[in-house]
Amino acid sequence: MTSISQDGDRDKLRSVSVDLNNDTPLLIDIPDALCERDKVKFTIHTKTTLNSFQKPDFSVSRQHEDFIWLHDTLVETEDYAGLIIPPVPPKPDFESPREKMHKLGEGEATMTKEEYTKMKQELEAEYLAVFKKTVQVHEIFLQRLSSHPAFSKDRNFQIFLEYDQDLSVRRKNAKEMFGGFFKNMVKSADEVLISGVKEVDEFFEQEKTFLLDYFGKIKDATAKAEKMTRSHKNLADDYIHISATLTTIAADDNEAFKSKACISNVCVCVQKLEARVASDQELKLTELFRYYMRDIQAAKDLLYRRARALADYENSNKALDKARLKSKDVGQAEEHQQQCLQKFDKLSESGKKELTSFKARRVVAFRKNLIEMAELEIKHAKSNMSLLHACIEQLQSN
Amino acid sequence: MSVSSLRNPPPFLDGEDQEPEYDTRDLDSDDGEDIFTGRSNKPFTPTPPETDPPTDIFSEEGYTVQTPIKHPSLHTNILEPKFNGIQSDEELDLFAEATVELTLTTPNSQGRKEVCPTGPHFSILNAHSSLRMPDTSNKTMEELEEEEHGDTFELNIAVTNPEKMGDGMNAFMTYKVSTQTSLPAFRSKTFSVRRRFSDFLGLYEKLLVKQSLMGCIIPPPPQKSVVGMTKVKVGKEDPSSADFVEKRRAALERYLQRVVVHPALLQDPDVQEFLEKEELPRAVNTQALSGSGFLKMINKASDAVNKMTIKMNESDNWFESKLQEVENEEQLLRRLHASFDSLVNHRKELCSSTAMFAKSVAMLGSSEENSALSRALSQLAEVEDKLEQLQQEQAFSDFFIFTELLADYVRLLGAVRGCFEQRVKAWQRWQEAQSTLQKKREAEAKLLWANKPDKLQQAKDDITEWEAKVGQSERDFERISSTLRKEVHRFEKEKCRDFRHHIVKYLESLHRTQHRVSDEAGGRRRGGRHPVDLLIDSLLFSCSW
């Protein structure tokens, strides 16, 4: 069981996507999380001044499935069709560090003791990093919901925050999973069909093309960034091996002892730095891209819903005409048409607002993160330089 | 036995013409110039012990060689008096050279500019001789010229300019071996010849046969690689074959430099011939599938069996402990080499993934509607691209500086072990000779007792003959033992220096890379913060780069 408490890192990542959790009515954070075997239990702490809640300050314990449930209910709510629903946080994935730990255990015999301990430390750090990341992602999800005027009033959301007992969300059984899968397929087919529908509004037309394009590219960029950080990590790991071997050699060979010991120290530090560079890069860049990829997907969903509404509207128009021709059920058709029109208008309006704010948010987040990443890289490079310089001096003076 | 015995020239199978030389050299040695007994394998540094150590390690540039000072060439004995006269000058010059200026960065910065397959060219192997390793031939001569100082004896070797000759499966690469020297042993000051890989192997074979009996440690050449050569032969102009050729060229150069640094080997006429002669007879016995190839394999097998069965009665503990050390070190170096190999691979991987990332970020930037952000993103792409190049350079330097060095040393240690084995063999021979002598004596005794005078004479002859042989093999053994000791010392000192030198080089290259990274990132940050100045910044940036 590992437990973790949040620190200032929170603030940094918070500014990745959301820079408005200063709504005092509802303040949410995840101060603590426990990892029990496969499950992660988050402790969600809420501070509120709203009357709709029973207490001003309370905490509950939730699991990942509860988040998914919340997200799904929001998606299914008709009223929110015109809003961008924040993307569901990804499932906590400890698979990769676990695999590596396993491999490390297998290869233990071939390494010296120090090497083994160092590698183990690295892996533990990685594990911890994954853990931290997942906590942050969940936290951001909740914060976005709470800062949105519509969502924060949602009944389900309040239940989620407040309900003392375990929500015991029923996992989707096989039928529902399959149903969900089927629905997705239908949706994608729909998307293709609907993209043929003529778009009346210039704004949405632009947005659609932009988002579709951008989504593809950012997905690509995310994948490549992931690969890059992975190779960087591998590089750092290599330095561990090298330094361990060098220490062994230095122990044997007395003459060149000092120089070898020096370089093995250097290798250790270089490795640490490289590892840190890699993880920073990952945090800022890769996470950024990943998050926005999901966000854009959510924005695309919004557009889809709107387009669906438009299609419905047009269909209802056609039905109305047909009904008028046949002079049957005209009233019904008219009503239906009115509804569709209303829905469509509502969607368009809120959609516009949402998309504009989304754009602004995205630009700010990108800029901030890129700057931070550049600064970190500079810092690391400089410290690396000074370290190497010191070592060179030492070697020369020997 | 004094110093002179250690300066015996390599024993030719016809040892006759060596006798006179011994005498003359004895005269020389009495001058008490232990300082220049390069071949006595005392490490070179102690010449002026007080001034040397600080500048020693890094005095690549100006340090002069004193190796072949007192070694008259075996063909031209006339040079002796000349040497004597020049010796005193040597001393002076030596002291003058001891305080050498050093600019660690110069050769590197010269070399750095090219990121092409001729790769970084890290030069010096050790401080004994100022042997340079310039990479492109147009730099060869001028850098070599820098090195020449007055009366000092030098030998600079460079292997450059690989060229493909011939066609199809009969094609082969030739390399230009340029020598610049002021050694009187050679006919001219600078000369160059073209050699192909099998010539290098042939040289090694010859040296092995002659020198190993003496206990010298002979640097092994780079290995034959059928796959690599076939690719080159087939003529595909892909980067991997260019890589291979470059690796081989660098390895050959290091090989030659190690050979000439060794004072005994430099004297060898084969070596001199190799460097000088226009056309060498084709060394066919180095081909993989030849009669001699098979013979070698058989010999190796029998050697392995021998090793297992013979247990030498070691009188000198030093040898045993040294052998153990050597073996351990070889193991460790092998492991280190493997780690470095994976480091190089990972860095290459990082390169390629950074390149791909840069491309995708560029695309992202192009589709971004916010113009400031778009510019920032495309800048990011550029920066990442440059970072990738940097990484690639770093990978090259990783490889060339360190990994190859490690591989070389693994092989060298193998050669050292071979020498130890030779010593064991010599001991064996001695023992055998002794036992045969014993048998002959017994036979003689028997004959005496049986009173057969005619056979007696023969028996006596046999005995004298074998006594001589015993004496000879005992002397051989002693000689090998002592030579081996000195060789090992020299080897260790050299290795120490070598490693340190390369470590520093490597650290420097890391340092440089980091410096560049921080520059790049600095540029990017400027770009990211001031969207208004973004354009100006990016323009400035591209200009400055």
mmCIF file with all atom_site columns, N, CA, C and O in Angstrom, chain B residues 142 253 309:
data_model
loop_
_atom_site.group_PDB
_atom_site.id
_atom_site.type_symbol
_atom_site.label_atom_id
_atom_site.label_alt_id
_atom_site.label_comp_id
_atom_site.label_asym_id
_atom_site.label_entity_id
_atom_site.label_seq_id
_atom_site.pdbx_PDB_ins_code
_atom_site.Cartn_x
_atom_site.Cartn_y
_atom_site.Cartn_z
_atom_site.occupancy
_atom_site.B_iso_or_equiv
_atom_site.pdbx_formal_charge
_atom_site.auth_seq_id
_atom_site.auth_comp_id
_atom_site.auth_asym_id
_atom_site.auth_atom_id
_atom_site.pdbx_PDB_model_num
ATOM 1  N N  . GLU B 1 142 ? 49.162 19.506  -42.825 1.00 0.00 ? 142 GLU B N  1
ATOM 2  C CA . GLU B 1 142 ? 49.441 20.713  -42.060 1.00 0.00 ? 142 GLU B CA 1
ATOM 3  C C  . GLU B 1 142 ? 49.527 20.432  -40.579 1.00 0.00 ? 142 GLU B C  1
ATOM 4  O O  . GLU B 1 142 ? 50.376 20.971  -39.882 1.00 0.00 ? 142 GLU B O  1
ATOM 5  N N  . GLU B 1 253 ? 43.971 2.869   -38.142 1.00 0.00 ? 253 GLU B N  1
ATOM 6  C CA . GLU B 1 253 ? 44.896 3.924   -37.746 1.00 0.00 ? 253 GLU B CA 1
ATOM 7  C C  . GLU B 1 253 ? 45.382 3.712   -36.333 1.00 0.00 ? 253 GLU B C  1
ATOM 8  O O  . GLU B 1 253 ? 46.572 3.806   -36.039 1.00 0.00 ? 253 GLU B O  1
ATOM 9  N N  . THR B 1 309 ? 45.747 -28.911 -20.194 1.00 0.00 ? 309 THR B N  1
ATOM 10 C CA . THR B 1 309 ? 46.467 -30.037 -19.609 1.00 0.00 ? 309 THR B CA 1
ATOM 11 C C  . THR B 1 309 ? 47.745 -29.630 -18.877 1.00 0.00 ? 309 THR B C  1
ATOM 12 O O  . THR B 1 309 ? 48.101 -30.236 -17.875 1.00 0.00 ? 309 THR B O  1
#
